[in-house]
Amino acid sequence: MDLLPLSPRGETPVRALTIAGTDSGGGAGIQADSRTMAMCGVHACVAVAAVTVQNSVGVRGFHEIPAETVADQVRCVVEDIGVSAAKTGMLASTQIIEAVAQVCSEVGIGRDMEVPLVVDPVCASMHGDPLLHSDALDAIRGVLIPLATVVTPNLDEVRLITSIEVVDDASARRAAEALHALGTQWVIVKGGHLRSSEKSTDLLFDGDRFLEFSTPRIETGNDHGGGDTLAAAIASALAHGRSVPEAVEFAKEWITKCLEWSYDLGHGHGPVNPLWRLHER
Ligand SMILES: Nc1ncnc2c1ncn2[C@@H]1O[C@H](COP(=O)(O)OP(=O)(O)O)[C@@H](O)[C@H]1O
Ligand SMILES: Cc1ncc(COP(=O)(O)O)c(N)n1
């Protein structure tokens, strides 16, 4: 595949910012984002929104960082280091979502601004454990999605946000239209959870045209961190100056390789593995 360039020795790489939760098991969240960004030639800056107590089997709980501390991390990084793309993952609460939206608008992160924003509207872990207070869905719909350059929900998140049950291509298109109507510039409806299909198809929509990105389904239970990895790869490609369709095409190939190289870990779901890049040149 066409890889993103690593920066030559001594040269400052492009930077991207992830605003998300940590995963003590090292499979998802900020840990997944940082690994993919590093493997895509991007220096990852991080604003921690929550600390999860998590392993391969599930999430036992989480601790939220005060909303103003989350916003201050963003402000502090942008002021000094500067970023070319940003990504949100687990934001946990209405207060944190509102603070993140406010600081992003203030520093020029978001749709139609200098720095594109990828919003992964994380609501729950793959085990079904909550990562977002249910009363924060309104803030996801009304505050975060309208700021997004691209929003990347899985099918469970699509159902929670739009009440549309995606079962086929027609319902995926209806869901994409409903999400676009909330104010994002682009939306990807991810098809990873549509297990009845032999393919895994992601549908990209900008309010005008639909683009499909499809790969054969990989049989693995080791897909922890898959959504974060896709969104981090999109943010990395945007940081390198790619357009949104180019970034999504790259990210779909990237996550497919990461799934092929995933490994067993603990007693539950192992992580997708971006370190494949070190083995294949
Ligand atoms: N079994 C699979 N085979 C191939 N691609 C997959 C598979 N599962 C997920 N993907 C891809 O991984 C990415 C994450 O998808 P998904 O599982 O839907 O989201 P999430 O990890 O947020 O639940 C998407 O690009 C999706 O197409
Ligand atoms: C901190 C954090 N962020 C995101 C996810 C979602 O990832 P997955 O759907 O693979 O559980 C997670 N489990 N933990």
mmCIF file of C-alpha atoms and ligand atoms in Angstrom:
data_model
loop_
_atom_site.group_PDB
_atom_site.id
_atom_site.type_symbol
_atom_site.label_atom_id
_atom_site.label_comp_id
_atom_site.label_asym_id
_atom_site.label_seq_id
_atom_site.Cartn_x
_atom_site.Cartn_y
_atom_site.Cartn_z
ATOM 1 C CA MET A 1 0.000 0.000 0.000
ATOM 2 C CA ASP A 2 0.910 3.644 -0.382
ATOM 3 C CA LEU A 3 2.376 4.552 3.046
ATOM 4 C CA LEU A 4 2.642 7.987 4.644
ATOM 5 C CA PRO A 5 6.234 9.297 4.769
ATOM 6 C CA LEU A 6 8.348 9.104 7.936
ATOM 7 C CA SER A 7 10.319 12.267 8.593
ATOM 8 C CA PRO A 8 14.069 12.107 7.904
ATOM 9 C CA ARG A 9 16.493 12.039 10.864
ATOM 10 C CA GLY A 10 16.532 15.345 12.756
ATOM 11 C CA GLU A 11 13.571 16.766 10.837
ATOM 12 C CA THR A 12 10.447 17.755 12.789
ATOM 13 C CA PRO A 13 7.504 15.558 11.764
ATOM 14 C CA VAL A 14 3.991 16.888 11.124
ATOM 15 C CA ARG A 15 1.902 16.931 14.317
ATOM 16 C CA ALA A 16 -1.613 15.759 15.137
ATOM 17 C CA LEU A 17 -3.569 16.005 18.378
ATOM 18 C CA THR A 18 -5.722 13.278 19.897
ATOM 19 C CA ILE A 19 -8.284 14.298 22.527
ATOM 20 C CA ALA A 20 -9.466 11.013 24.034
ATOM 21 C CA GLY A 21 -9.373 8.486 26.857
ATOM 22 C CA THR A 22 -6.527 6.221 27.895
ATOM 23 C CA ASP A 23 -6.814 2.413 27.840
ATOM 24 C CA SER A 24 -4.867 0.662 30.625
ATOM 25 C CA GLY A 25 -4.858 -2.495 28.470
ATOM 26 C CA GLY A 26 -3.012 -0.571 25.742
ATOM 27 C CA GLY A 27 -5.358 -1.615 22.928
ATOM 28 C CA ALA A 28 -7.641 1.333 22.219
ATOM 29 C CA GLY A 29 -8.005 5.056 22.952
ATOM 30 C CA ILE A 30 -4.959 7.267 23.184
ATOM 31 C CA GLN A 31 -2.600 4.278 23.086
ATOM 32 C CA ALA A 32 -4.031 3.135 19.729
ATOM 33 C CA ASP A 33 -4.032 6.691 18.351
ATOM 34 C CA SER A 34 -0.405 7.334 19.333
ATOM 35 C CA ARG A 35 0.823 4.071 17.811
ATOM 36 C CA THR A 36 -0.897 4.666 14.490
ATOM 37 C CA MET A 37 0.210 8.289 14.331
ATOM 38 C CA ALA A 38 3.828 7.300 15.032
ATOM 39 C CA MET A 39 3.713 4.625 12.332
ATOM 40 C CA CYS A 40 2.274 7.207 9.928
ATOM 41 C CA GLY A 41 5.132 9.660 10.409
ATOM 42 C CA VAL A 42 3.151 11.943 12.716
ATOM 43 C CA HIS A 43 4.188 13.274 16.130
ATOM 44 C CA ALA A 44 1.161 12.641 18.386
ATOM 45 C CA CYS A 45 0.193 15.289 20.927
ATOM 46 C CA VAL A 46 -2.407 14.193 23.482
ATOM 47 C CA ALA A 47 -5.136 15.812 25.549
ATOM 48 C CA VAL A 48 -6.364 13.212 28.052
ATOM 49 C CA ALA A 49 -10.138 13.443 28.633
ATOM 50 C CA ALA A 50 -10.596 10.355 30.812
ATOM 51 C CA VAL A 51 -8.643 7.486 32.324
ATOM 52 C CA THR A 52 -10.291 4.100 31.835
ATOM 53 C CA VAL A 53 -9.757 1.023 33.984
ATOM 54 C CA GLN A 54 -9.804 -1.478 31.163
ATOM 55 C CA ASN A 55 -8.392 -4.776 29.948
ATOM 56 C CA SER A 56 -9.071 -7.126 27.033
ATOM 57 C CA VAL A 57 -12.286 -8.353 28.675
ATOM 58 C CA GLY A 58 -14.001 -5.059 29.458
ATOM 59 C CA VAL A 59 -14.064 -1.628 31.094
ATOM 60 C CA ARG A 60 -14.364 -1.651 34.908
ATOM 61 C CA GLY A 61 -14.782 2.097 35.227
ATOM 62 C CA PHE A 62 -13.398 5.471 34.252
ATOM 63 C CA HIS A 63 -12.256 8.703 35.824
ATOM 64 C CA GLU A 64 -12.952 11.985 34.039
ATOM 65 C CA ILE A 65 -10.362 14.731 33.819
ATOM 66 C CA PRO A 66 -11.793 18.166 34.764
ATOM 67 C CA ALA A 67 -13.168 19.813 31.603
ATOM 68 C CA GLU A 68 -10.967 22.916 31.938
ATOM 69 C CA THR A 69 -7.842 20.711 32.218
ATOM 70 C CA VAL A 70 -8.815 18.946 28.980
ATOM 71 C CA ALA A 71 -9.277 22.303 27.234
ATOM 72 C CA ASP A 72 -6.000 23.637 28.685
ATOM 73 C CA GLN A 73 -4.064 20.669 27.247
ATOM 74 C CA VAL A 74 -5.398 21.542 23.776
ATOM 75 C CA ARG A 75 -4.649 25.256 24.159
ATOM 76 C CA CYS A 76 -1.152 24.633 25.505
ATOM 77 C CA VAL A 77 -0.158 22.248 22.697
ATOM 78 C CA VAL A 78 -1.563 24.375 19.872
ATOM 79 C CA GLU A 79 0.101 27.558 21.199
ATOM 80 C CA ASP A 80 3.591 26.093 21.225
ATOM 81 C CA ILE A 81 3.838 22.987 19.067
ATOM 82 C CA GLY A 82 1.103 23.539 16.486
ATOM 83 C CA VAL A 83 -0.901 20.733 14.875
ATOM 84 C CA SER A 84 -2.070 20.031 11.315
ATOM 85 C CA ALA A 85 -5.003 17.770 12.280
ATOM 86 C CA ALA A 86 -6.917 16.746 15.393
ATOM 87 C CA LYS A 87 -9.060 13.819 16.458
ATOM 88 C CA THR A 88 -11.522 13.236 19.279
ATOM 89 C CA GLY A 89 -12.328 9.850 20.830
ATOM 90 C CA MET A 90 -13.825 9.119 24.266
ATOM 91 C CA LEU A 91 -14.956 12.425 25.810
ATOM 92 C CA ALA A 92 -17.158 10.930 28.563
ATOM 93 C CA SER A 93 -19.429 13.854 29.521
ATOM 94 C CA THR A 94 -21.364 16.885 28.323
ATOM 95 C CA GLN A 95 -19.016 19.237 30.211
ATOM 96 C CA ILE A 96 -15.927 17.805 28.494
ATOM 97 C CA ILE A 97 -17.584 17.819 25.052
ATOM 98 C CA GLU A 98 -18.616 21.462 25.493
ATOM 99 C CA ALA A 99 -15.155 22.490 26.717
ATOM 100 C CA VAL A 100 -13.470 20.670 23.808
ATOM 101 C CA ALA A 101 -15.808 22.252 21.238
ATOM 102 C CA GLN A 102 -15.215 25.682 22.770
ATOM 103 C CA VAL A 103 -11.404 25.430 22.790
ATOM 104 C CA CYS A 104 -11.288 23.902 19.299
ATOM 105 C CA SER A 105 -13.307 26.813 17.887
ATOM 106 C CA GLU A 106 -11.059 29.232 19.793
ATOM 107 C CA VAL A 107 -7.772 27.809 18.400
ATOM 108 C CA GLY A 108 -8.976 27.079 14.841
ATOM 109 C CA ILE A 109 -9.661 23.333 14.950
ATOM 110 C CA GLY A 110 -12.782 22.150 13.121
ATOM 111 C CA ARG A 111 -14.631 22.207 9.820
ATOM 112 C CA ASP A 112 -13.890 25.180 7.603
ATOM 113 C CA MET A 113 -11.013 26.154 9.901
ATOM 114 C CA GLU A 114 -7.244 25.816 9.547
ATOM 115 C CA VAL A 115 -6.979 22.447 11.306
ATOM 116 C CA PRO A 116 -9.354 19.607 10.283
ATOM 117 C CA LEU A 117 -11.099 17.666 13.060
ATOM 118 C CA VAL A 118 -11.927 13.949 12.941
ATOM 119 C CA VAL A 119 -14.694 13.112 15.438
ATOM 120 C CA ASP A 120 -14.977 9.481 16.522
ATOM 121 C CA PRO A 121 -18.188 9.672 18.600
ATOM 122 C CA VAL A 122 -17.180 6.982 21.121
ATOM 123 C CA CYS A 123 -20.168 5.900 23.233
ATOM 124 C CA ALA A 124 -19.238 2.415 24.472
ATOM 125 C CA SER A 125 -16.416 -0.104 24.276
ATOM 126 C CA MET A 126 -16.592 -3.128 21.988
ATOM 127 C CA HIS A 127 -17.592 -5.133 25.085
ATOM 128 C CA GLY A 128 -20.710 -2.934 25.443
ATOM 129 C CA ASP A 129 -19.386 -1.073 28.498
ATOM 130 C CA PRO A 130 -20.314 2.640 28.579
ATOM 131 C CA LEU A 131 -17.639 5.264 27.827
ATOM 132 C CA LEU A 132 -20.076 8.187 27.579
ATOM 133 C CA HIS A 133 -22.791 9.323 30.003
ATOM 134 C CA SER A 134 -26.101 8.765 28.211
ATOM 135 C CA ASP A 135 -27.154 12.395 28.786
ATOM 136 C CA ALA A 136 -24.122 13.520 26.718
ATOM 137 C CA LEU A 137 -25.617 12.254 23.424
ATOM 138 C CA ASP A 138 -27.305 15.634 22.944
ATOM 139 C CA ALA A 139 -23.905 17.359 23.146
ATOM 140 C CA ILE A 140 -22.471 14.879 20.613
ATOM 141 C CA ARG A 141 -25.356 15.707 18.236
ATOM 142 C CA GLY A 142 -25.605 19.437 18.883
ATOM 143 C CA VAL A 143 -22.066 20.597 19.711
ATOM 144 C CA LEU A 144 -19.449 18.100 18.529
ATOM 145 C CA ILE A 145 -20.757 16.789 15.194
ATOM 146 C CA PRO A 146 -21.452 20.315 13.834
ATOM 147 C CA LEU A 147 -17.740 21.079 14.393
ATOM 148 C CA ALA A 148 -16.459 17.961 12.602
ATOM 149 C CA THR A 149 -14.620 17.830 9.310
ATOM 150 C CA VAL A 150 -15.428 14.132 9.339
ATOM 151 C CA VAL A 151 -17.370 12.010 11.836
ATOM 152 C CA THR A 152 -16.749 8.253 12.034
ATOM 153 C CA PRO A 153 -19.514 6.361 13.914
ATOM 154 C CA ASN A 154 -19.818 2.573 14.038
ATOM 155 C CA LEU A 155 -23.288 1.103 13.619
ATOM 156 C CA ASP A 156 -24.077 1.116 17.358
ATOM 157 C CA GLU A 157 -23.155 4.804 17.531
ATOM 158 C CA VAL A 158 -25.250 5.468 14.396
ATOM 159 C CA ARG A 159 -28.268 3.899 16.157
ATOM 160 C CA LEU A 160 -27.732 5.898 19.351
ATOM 161 C CA ILE A 161 -27.235 9.202 17.528
ATOM 162 C CA THR A 162 -29.843 8.898 14.733
ATOM 163 C CA SER A 163 -32.150 6.023 15.849
ATOM 164 C CA ILE A 164 -31.527 4.420 12.437
ATOM 165 C CA GLU A 165 -30.783 0.688 12.424
ATOM 166 C CA VAL A 166 -28.332 0.036 9.602
ATOM 167 C CA VAL A 167 -28.933 -3.373 8.039
ATOM 168 C CA ASP A 168 -28.012 -2.819 4.383
ATOM 169 C CA ASP A 169 -26.743 -0.273 1.884
ATOM 170 C CA ALA A 170 -30.034 1.679 1.725
ATOM 171 C CA SER A 171 -30.232 2.156 5.509
ATOM 172 C CA ALA A 172 -26.499 3.056 5.616
ATOM 173 C CA ARG A 173 -27.200 5.821 3.089
ATOM 174 C CA ARG A 174 -30.183 7.080 5.092
ATOM 175 C CA ALA A 175 -28.020 7.137 8.235
ATOM 176 C CA ALA A 176 -25.242 9.029 6.416
ATOM 177 C CA GLU A 177 -27.784 11.650 5.309
ATOM 178 C CA ALA A 178 -29.172 11.996 8.862
ATOM 179 C CA LEU A 179 -25.661 12.407 10.321
ATOM 180 C CA HIS A 180 -24.693 14.906 7.632
ATOM 181 C CA ALA A 181 -27.809 16.921 8.485
ATOM 182 C CA LEU A 182 -26.382 17.405 12.004
ATOM 183 C CA GLY A 183 -23.701 19.662 10.497
ATOM 184 C CA THR A 184 -20.560 17.621 9.845
ATOM 185 C CA GLN A 185 -18.734 18.240 6.564
ATOM 186 C CA TRP A 186 -18.202 14.528 5.832
ATOM 187 C CA VAL A 187 -19.545 11.369 7.493
ATOM 188 C CA ILE A 188 -18.290 7.778 7.359
ATOM 189 C CA VAL A 189 -20.763 5.081 8.320
ATOM 190 C CA LYS A 190 -18.438 2.193 9.270
ATOM 191 C CA GLY A 191 -19.638 -1.249 8.289
ATOM 192 C CA GLY A 192 -17.452 -3.369 10.576
ATOM 193 C CA HIS A 193 -20.425 -4.444 12.711
ATOM 194 C CA LEU A 194 -22.516 -5.646 9.749
ATOM 195 C CA ARG A 195 -21.407 -9.229 10.236
ATOM 196 C CA SER A 196 -23.987 -10.655 7.800
ATOM 197 C CA SER A 197 -21.917 -9.224 4.924
ATOM 198 C CA GLU A 198 -18.836 -10.952 3.473
ATOM 199 C CA LYS A 199 -17.339 -7.517 3.000
ATOM 200 C CA SER A 200 -16.555 -4.741 5.424
ATOM 201 C CA THR A 201 -17.736 -1.569 3.712
ATOM 202 C CA ASP A 202 -17.359 2.010 4.959
ATOM 203 C CA LEU A 203 -19.614 4.603 3.338
ATOM 204 C CA LEU A 204 -18.325 8.186 2.991
ATOM 205 C CA PHE A 205 -20.765 11.055 2.291
ATOM 206 C CA ASP A 206 -20.350 14.828 1.959
ATOM 207 C CA GLY A 207 -23.992 15.761 1.446
ATOM 208 C CA ASP A 208 -23.639 15.278 -2.288
ATOM 209 C CA ARG A 209 -21.763 12.121 -3.279
ATOM 210 C CA PHE A 210 -21.390 8.708 -1.698
ATOM 211 C CA LEU A 211 -18.039 6.912 -1.857
ATOM 212 C CA GLU A 212 -17.667 3.269 -0.796
ATOM 213 C CA PHE A 213 -14.516 1.704 0.648
ATOM 214 C CA SER A 214 -14.803 -2.056 0.776
ATOM 215 C CA THR A 215 -12.515 -4.938 1.744
ATOM 216 C CA PRO A 216 -13.147 -8.658 2.305
ATOM 217 C CA ARG A 217 -14.136 -9.310 5.948
ATOM 218 C CA ILE A 218 -11.237 -10.600 8.072
ATOM 219 C CA GLU A 219 -12.190 -13.349 10.516
ATOM 220 C CA THR A 220 -10.726 -12.224 13.834
ATOM 221 C CA GLY A 221 -11.916 -11.406 17.344
ATOM 222 C CA ASN A 222 -8.791 -9.288 17.814
ATOM 223 C CA ASP A 223 -10.249 -6.011 16.646
ATOM 224 C CA HIS A 224 -9.934 -3.932 19.834
ATOM 225 C CA GLY A 225 -9.025 -0.337 18.954
ATOM 226 C CA GLY A 226 -10.148 -0.704 15.330
ATOM 227 C CA GLY A 227 -12.308 2.422 15.258
ATOM 228 C CA ASP A 228 -9.672 4.559 16.976
ATOM 229 C CA THR A 229 -7.052 3.268 14.545
ATOM 230 C CA LEU A 230 -9.168 4.125 11.501
ATOM 231 C CA ALA A 231 -9.851 7.660 12.807
ATOM 232 C CA ALA A 232 -6.197 8.186 13.822
ATOM 233 C CA ALA A 233 -5.061 7.082 10.355
ATOM 234 C CA ILE A 234 -7.500 9.550 8.767
ATOM 235 C CA ALA A 235 -6.161 12.331 11.035
ATOM 236 C CA SER A 236 -2.580 11.340 10.150
ATOM 237 C CA ALA A 237 -3.250 11.482 6.413
ATOM 238 C CA LEU A 238 -5.009 14.851 6.819
ATOM 239 C CA ALA A 239 -1.975 16.102 8.784
ATOM 240 C CA HIS A 240 0.159 15.128 5.791
ATOM 241 C CA GLY A 241 -2.087 17.267 3.569
ATOM 242 C CA ARG A 242 -4.289 14.590 2.000
ATOM 243 C CA SER A 243 -7.923 15.366 1.117
ATOM 244 C CA VAL A 244 -10.715 13.657 3.110
ATOM 245 C CA PRO A 245 -11.463 10.981 0.414
ATOM 246 C CA GLU A 246 -7.724 10.294 0.027
ATOM 247 C CA ALA A 247 -7.322 10.087 3.822
ATOM 248 C CA VAL A 248 -10.227 7.637 4.141
ATOM 249 C CA GLU A 249 -8.881 5.483 1.298
ATOM 250 C CA PHE A 250 -5.512 5.377 3.064
ATOM 251 C CA ALA A 251 -7.068 4.680 6.483
ATOM 252 C CA LYS A 252 -9.205 1.801 5.191
ATOM 253 C CA GLU A 253 -6.098 0.092 3.778
ATOM 254 C CA TRP A 254 -4.245 0.862 7.020
ATOM 255 C CA ILE A 255 -6.877 -0.683 9.326
ATOM 256 C CA THR A 256 -7.101 -3.742 7.071
ATOM 257 C CA LYS A 257 -3.358 -4.378 7.499
ATOM 258 C CA CYS A 258 -3.645 -3.694 11.255
ATOM 259 C CA LEU A 259 -6.441 -6.294 11.500
ATOM 260 C CA GLU A 260 -4.361 -8.814 9.517
ATOM 261 C CA TRP A 261 -1.496 -8.321 11.990
ATOM 262 C CA SER A 262 -3.671 -8.287 15.167
ATOM 263 C CA TYR A 263 -2.715 -10.622 18.009
ATOM 264 C CA ASP A 264 -4.135 -12.441 21.044
ATOM 265 C CA LEU A 265 -3.853 -10.557 24.339
ATOM 266 C CA GLY A 266 -5.349 -11.429 27.732
ATOM 267 C CA HIS A 267 -8.549 -13.465 27.870
ATOM 268 C CA GLY A 268 -10.715 -11.268 25.640
ATOM 269 C CA HIS A 269 -10.217 -9.266 22.451
ATOM 270 C CA GLY A 270 -6.660 -8.567 21.344
ATOM 271 C CA PRO A 271 -5.667 -5.296 19.651
ATOM 272 C CA VAL A 272 -5.241 -4.351 16.008
ATOM 273 C CA ASN A 273 -1.573 -3.868 15.277
ATOM 274 C CA PRO A 274 -0.090 -0.847 13.454
ATOM 275 C CA LEU A 275 3.447 -2.107 14.059
ATOM 276 C CA TRP A 276 3.083 -4.205 10.888
ATOM 277 C CA ARG A 277 4.811 -1.274 9.195
ATOM 278 C CA LEU A 278 8.072 -2.229 10.911
ATOM 279 C CA HIS A 279 7.949 -5.664 9.307
ATOM 280 C CA GLU A 280 6.812 -4.818 5.776
ATOM 281 C CA ARG A 281 8.775 -2.249 3.877
HETATM 282 N N1 LIG B 1 -13.698 -8.092 10.382
HETATM 283 C C1 LIG B 1 -13.299 -7.032 9.682
HETATM 284 N N2 LIG B 1 -12.673 -7.188 8.481
HETATM 285 C C2 LIG B 1 -12.267 -6.111 7.762
HETATM 286 N N3 LIG B 1 -12.442 -4.839 8.170
HETATM 287 C C3 LIG B 1 -13.051 -4.621 9.358
HETATM 288 C C4 LIG B 1 -13.505 -5.695 10.172
HETATM 289 N N4 LIG B 1 -14.062 -5.177 11.308
HETATM 290 C C5 LIG B 1 -13.936 -3.835 11.202
HETATM 291 N N5 LIG B 1 -13.345 -3.498 10.027
HETATM 292 C C6 LIG B 1 -13.012 -2.132 9.588
HETATM 293 O O1 LIG B 1 -12.385 -1.523 10.714
HETATM 294 C C7 LIG B 1 -12.818 -0.172 10.874
HETATM 295 C C8 LIG B 1 -13.508 -0.038 12.228
HETATM 296 O O2 LIG B 1 -14.803 -0.514 12.059
HETATM 297 P P1 LIG B 1 -15.915 -0.872 13.117
HETATM 298 O O3 LIG B 1 -15.626 -2.218 13.718
HETATM 299 O O4 LIG B 1 -17.211 -0.752 12.394
HETATM 300 O O5 LIG B 1 -15.789 0.291 14.195
HETATM 301 P P2 LIG B 1 -15.461 0.297 15.738
HETATM 302 O O6 LIG B 1 -14.100 -0.318 15.905
HETATM 303 O O7 LIG B 1 -15.531 1.746 16.064
HETATM 304 O O8 LIG B 1 -16.536 -0.506 16.411
HETATM 305 C C9 LIG B 1 -13.709 0.091 9.657
HETATM 306 O O9 LIG B 1 -12.908 0.620 8.618
HETATM 307 C C10 LIG B 1 -14.226 -1.281 9.275
HETATM 308 O O10 LIG B 1 -14.592 -1.357 7.910
HETATM 309 C C1 LIG B 2 -10.323 4.796 26.052
HETATM 310 C C2 LIG B 2 -11.088 4.084 25.003
HETATM 311 N N1 LIG B 2 -11.431 4.733 23.868
HETATM 312 C C3 LIG B 2 -12.111 4.090 22.905
HETATM 313 C C4 LIG B 2 -12.484 2.773 23.060
HETATM 314 C C5 LIG B 2 -13.280 2.079 21.982
HETATM 315 O O1 LIG B 2 -12.550 1.030 21.375
HETATM 316 P P1 LIG B 2 -13.207 -0.408 21.171
HETATM 317 O O2 LIG B 2 -14.493 -0.170 20.383
HETATM 318 O O3 LIG B 2 -12.219 -1.206 20.403
HETATM 319 O O4 LIG B 2 -13.499 -0.979 22.546
HETATM 320 C C6 LIG B 2 -12.108 2.117 24.255
HETATM 321 N N2 LIG B 2 -12.446 0.825 24.471
HETATM 322 N N3 LIG B 2 -11.423 2.799 25.212
#
